[in-house]
Amino acid sequence: MNIADSASEIRLRDLARLLAAEAGTQVVFELPEAVERAGYSTATKAVLDSSRIEQLGWKAFTPIAQGLSKTVTILRELSGNC
């Protein structure tokens, strides 16, 4: 299940850059030709709604940048690339 945090709204481009920075790499955005563009999503921002889970008492405690950092650290440890 995806759970949203309204305080962590972020553009997909910025999310990719943030995650790449945490992973020690960079994102290269390639703009497709007009023919290829037809198969690509034009969405630049995912708007998620957390109201239903918040009604159950859920509350976000970790900001998005910190959560991504923790995720990258865990994945590195699991893969043995500390």
Short mmCIF file of N, CA and C in Angstrom, two decimals:
data_model
loop_
_atom_site.label_atom_id
_atom_site.label_comp_id
_atom_site.label_asym_id
_atom_site.label_seq_id
_atom_site.Cartn_x
_atom_site.Cartn_y
_atom_site.Cartn_z
N MET A 1 0.85 -1.17 0.00
CA MET A 1 0.00 0.00 0.00
C MET A 1 0.90 1.23 0.00
N ASN A 2 0.58 2.20 -0.83
CA ASN A 2 1.28 3.48 -0.81
C ASN A 2 0.59 4.39 0.19
N ILE A 3 1.36 5.02 1.03
CA ILE A 3 0.81 5.95 2.01
C ILE A 3 1.42 7.31 1.76
N ALA A 4 0.57 8.30 1.64
CA ALA A 4 1.02 9.65 1.32
C ALA A 4 1.23 10.47 2.58
N ASP A 5 2.02 11.49 2.44
CA ASP A 5 2.22 12.47 3.49
C ASP A 5 2.10 13.84 2.83
N SER A 6 1.06 14.56 3.16
CA SER A 6 0.81 15.84 2.50
C SER A 6 1.95 16.84 2.71
N ALA A 7 2.75 16.66 3.75
CA ALA A 7 3.87 17.56 4.00
C ALA A 7 5.07 17.22 3.12
N SER A 8 5.01 16.10 2.43
CA SER A 8 6.13 15.68 1.58
C SER A 8 5.78 15.68 0.11
N GLU A 9 4.92 16.59 -0.31
CA GLU A 9 4.58 16.71 -1.72
C GLU A 9 5.84 17.04 -2.51
N ILE A 10 6.06 16.33 -3.62
CA ILE A 10 7.28 16.52 -4.38
C ILE A 10 7.02 16.19 -5.85
N ARG A 11 7.67 16.93 -6.74
CA ARG A 11 7.56 16.64 -8.16
C ARG A 11 8.37 15.38 -8.45
N LEU A 12 7.94 14.59 -9.41
CA LEU A 12 8.62 13.34 -9.74
C LEU A 12 10.07 13.59 -10.13
N ARG A 13 10.33 14.66 -10.86
CA ARG A 13 11.70 15.01 -11.26
C ARG A 13 12.56 15.26 -10.03
N ASP A 14 12.00 16.00 -9.06
CA ASP A 14 12.75 16.31 -7.84
C ASP A 14 12.96 15.06 -6.98
N LEU A 15 11.98 14.17 -6.97
CA LEU A 15 12.12 12.92 -6.24
C LEU A 15 13.25 12.08 -6.84
N ALA A 16 13.31 12.02 -8.15
CA ALA A 16 14.38 11.27 -8.82
C ALA A 16 15.74 11.87 -8.49
N ARG A 17 15.84 13.18 -8.51
CA ARG A 17 17.11 13.84 -8.18
C ARG A 17 17.52 13.59 -6.73
N LEU A 18 16.56 13.67 -5.83
CA LEU A 18 16.83 13.46 -4.41
C LEU A 18 17.29 12.03 -4.16
N LEU A 19 16.62 11.07 -4.76
CA LEU A 19 17.00 9.68 -4.58
C LEU A 19 18.36 9.39 -5.21
N ALA A 20 18.62 9.96 -6.38
CA ALA A 20 19.92 9.77 -7.03
C ALA A 20 21.04 10.35 -6.18
N ALA A 21 20.82 11.50 -5.59
CA ALA A 21 21.83 12.12 -4.73
C ALA A 21 22.12 11.23 -3.52
N GLU A 22 21.08 10.63 -2.95
CA GLU A 22 21.26 9.72 -1.81
C GLU A 22 22.05 8.49 -2.22
N ALA A 23 21.85 8.05 -3.46
CA ALA A 23 22.52 6.85 -3.95
C ALA A 23 23.91 7.15 -4.51
N GLY A 24 24.28 8.43 -4.54
CA GLY A 24 25.60 8.81 -5.03
C GLY A 24 25.72 8.79 -6.53
N THR A 25 24.65 9.08 -7.21
CA THR A 25 24.65 9.11 -8.66
C THR A 25 23.85 10.32 -9.13
N GLN A 26 23.59 10.41 -10.41
CA GLN A 26 22.78 11.52 -10.90
C GLN A 26 21.76 11.01 -11.89
N VAL A 27 20.74 11.81 -12.13
CA VAL A 27 19.68 11.47 -13.06
C VAL A 27 19.93 12.21 -14.36
N VAL A 28 19.78 11.52 -15.46
CA VAL A 28 19.88 12.14 -16.77
C VAL A 28 18.50 12.07 -17.39
N PHE A 29 17.93 13.22 -17.68
CA PHE A 29 16.61 13.27 -18.29
C PHE A 29 16.78 13.34 -19.80
N GLU A 30 16.26 12.35 -20.48
CA GLU A 30 16.31 12.34 -21.94
C GLU A 30 14.91 12.63 -22.46
N LEU A 31 14.80 13.63 -23.31
CA LEU A 31 13.52 13.98 -23.88
C LEU A 31 13.32 13.17 -25.16
N PRO A 32 12.26 12.36 -25.21
CA PRO A 32 12.04 11.49 -26.37
C PRO A 32 11.60 12.29 -27.60
N GLU A 33 11.82 11.68 -28.76
CA GLU A 33 11.34 12.26 -30.01
C GLU A 33 9.81 12.26 -29.99
N ALA A 34 9.21 13.02 -30.88
CA ALA A 34 7.74 13.15 -30.92
C ALA A 34 7.05 11.79 -31.04
N VAL A 35 7.59 10.89 -31.84
CA VAL A 35 6.98 9.57 -32.01
C VAL A 35 7.04 8.78 -30.70
N GLU A 36 8.18 8.83 -30.01
CA GLU A 36 8.32 8.11 -28.74
C GLU A 36 7.48 8.74 -27.64
N ARG A 37 7.36 10.04 -27.69
CA ARG A 37 6.67 10.79 -26.64
C ARG A 37 5.24 10.30 -26.44
N ALA A 38 4.62 9.76 -27.46
CA ALA A 38 3.24 9.29 -27.37
C ALA A 38 3.08 8.20 -26.31
N GLY A 39 4.13 7.43 -26.05
CA GLY A 39 4.04 6.35 -25.08
C GLY A 39 4.46 6.73 -23.68
N TYR A 40 4.84 7.98 -23.47
CA TYR A 40 5.32 8.42 -22.17
C TYR A 40 4.23 9.19 -21.42
N SER A 41 4.23 9.06 -20.14
CA SER A 41 3.31 9.82 -19.31
C SER A 41 3.76 11.27 -19.23
N THR A 42 2.82 12.18 -19.31
CA THR A 42 3.14 13.59 -19.17
C THR A 42 3.00 14.04 -17.71
N ALA A 43 2.70 13.12 -16.83
CA ALA A 43 2.55 13.47 -15.41
C ALA A 43 3.89 13.93 -14.86
N THR A 44 3.87 15.03 -14.14
CA THR A 44 5.08 15.52 -13.50
C THR A 44 4.95 15.52 -11.99
N LYS A 45 3.75 15.26 -11.51
CA LYS A 45 3.53 15.30 -10.07
C LYS A 45 2.46 14.27 -9.70
N ALA A 46 2.76 13.45 -8.72
CA ALA A 46 1.79 12.49 -8.23
C ALA A 46 1.14 13.07 -6.98
N VAL A 47 -0.15 13.23 -7.01
CA VAL A 47 -0.87 13.77 -5.86
C VAL A 47 -1.57 12.61 -5.17
N LEU A 48 -1.09 12.29 -3.99
CA LEU A 48 -1.64 11.18 -3.23
C LEU A 48 -2.46 11.71 -2.06
N ASP A 49 -3.47 10.97 -1.68
CA ASP A 49 -4.38 11.40 -0.63
C ASP A 49 -4.24 10.50 0.59
N SER A 50 -3.87 11.07 1.72
CA SER A 50 -3.67 10.29 2.94
C SER A 50 -4.83 10.44 3.92
N SER A 51 -5.91 11.10 3.52
CA SER A 51 -6.98 11.40 4.47
C SER A 51 -7.61 10.15 5.08
N ARG A 52 -7.79 9.08 4.31
CA ARG A 52 -8.44 7.88 4.85
C ARG A 52 -7.60 7.22 5.94
N ILE A 53 -6.31 7.11 5.71
CA ILE A 53 -5.46 6.46 6.72
C ILE A 53 -5.25 7.38 7.93
N GLU A 54 -5.26 8.70 7.70
CA GLU A 54 -5.15 9.63 8.82
C GLU A 54 -6.37 9.56 9.71
N GLN A 55 -7.53 9.25 9.13
CA GLN A 55 -8.75 9.08 9.94
C GLN A 55 -8.63 7.89 10.88
N LEU A 56 -7.75 6.95 10.55
CA LEU A 56 -7.52 5.78 11.40
C LEU A 56 -6.46 6.06 12.47
N GLY A 57 -5.88 7.26 12.43
CA GLY A 57 -4.90 7.63 13.43
C GLY A 57 -3.46 7.64 12.95
N TRP A 58 -3.22 7.30 11.68
CA TRP A 58 -1.85 7.29 11.15
C TRP A 58 -1.34 8.71 11.01
N LYS A 59 -0.06 8.87 11.28
CA LYS A 59 0.57 10.18 11.15
C LYS A 59 2.01 9.96 10.68
N ALA A 60 2.44 10.77 9.72
CA ALA A 60 3.82 10.65 9.22
C ALA A 60 4.78 11.25 10.24
N PHE A 61 5.90 10.57 10.45
CA PHE A 61 6.91 11.07 11.38
C PHE A 61 8.24 11.37 10.70
N THR A 62 8.43 10.86 9.49
CA THR A 62 9.70 11.00 8.80
C THR A 62 9.54 11.82 7.53
N PRO A 63 10.26 12.93 7.40
CA PRO A 63 10.21 13.71 6.16
C PRO A 63 10.75 12.90 4.98
N ILE A 64 10.34 13.23 3.78
CA ILE A 64 10.67 12.42 2.61
C ILE A 64 12.18 12.26 2.40
N ALA A 65 12.94 13.32 2.55
CA ALA A 65 14.39 13.23 2.33
C ALA A 65 15.02 12.25 3.33
N GLN A 66 14.61 12.32 4.57
CA GLN A 66 15.15 11.42 5.60
C GLN A 66 14.70 9.98 5.34
N GLY A 67 13.48 9.80 4.91
CA GLY A 67 12.97 8.46 4.61
C GLY A 67 13.72 7.82 3.45
N LEU A 68 14.00 8.61 2.41
CA LEU A 68 14.77 8.08 1.28
C LEU A 68 16.18 7.72 1.70
N SER A 69 16.78 8.55 2.53
CA SER A 69 18.12 8.28 3.02
C SER A 69 18.15 6.96 3.80
N LYS A 70 17.17 6.77 4.67
CA LYS A 70 17.08 5.52 5.45
C LYS A 70 16.89 4.33 4.52
N THR A 71 16.05 4.48 3.51
CA THR A 71 15.79 3.40 2.56
C THR A 71 17.05 3.01 1.81
N VAL A 72 17.80 3.98 1.32
CA VAL A 72 19.04 3.71 0.60
C VAL A 72 20.03 3.00 1.52
N THR A 73 20.14 3.46 2.75
CA THR A 73 21.05 2.83 3.72
C THR A 73 20.67 1.37 3.95
N ILE A 74 19.41 1.10 4.16
CA ILE A 74 18.93 -0.27 4.38
C ILE A 74 19.21 -1.14 3.17
N LEU A 75 18.92 -0.64 1.97
CA LEU A 75 19.14 -1.42 0.75
C LEU A 75 20.62 -1.70 0.54
N ARG A 76 21.47 -0.74 0.85
CA ARG A 76 22.91 -0.99 0.74
C ARG A 76 23.36 -2.07 1.72
N GLU A 77 22.86 -2.01 2.94
CA GLU A 77 23.21 -3.03 3.94
C GLU A 77 22.73 -4.41 3.52
N LEU A 78 21.54 -4.48 2.96
CA LEU A 78 21.00 -5.75 2.53
C LEU A 78 21.75 -6.34 1.34
N SER A 79 22.27 -5.45 0.50
CA SER A 79 22.99 -5.92 -0.67
C SER A 79 24.47 -6.13 -0.40
N GLY A 80 24.92 -5.73 0.80
CA GLY A 80 26.33 -5.91 1.15
C GLY A 80 27.23 -4.80 0.64
N ASN A 81 26.66 -3.72 0.15
CA ASN A 81 27.45 -2.58 -0.35
C ASN A 81 27.43 -1.42 0.64
N CYS A 82 27.85 -1.67 1.84
CA CYS A 82 27.86 -0.64 2.87
C CYS A 82 28.86 0.38 2.49
#
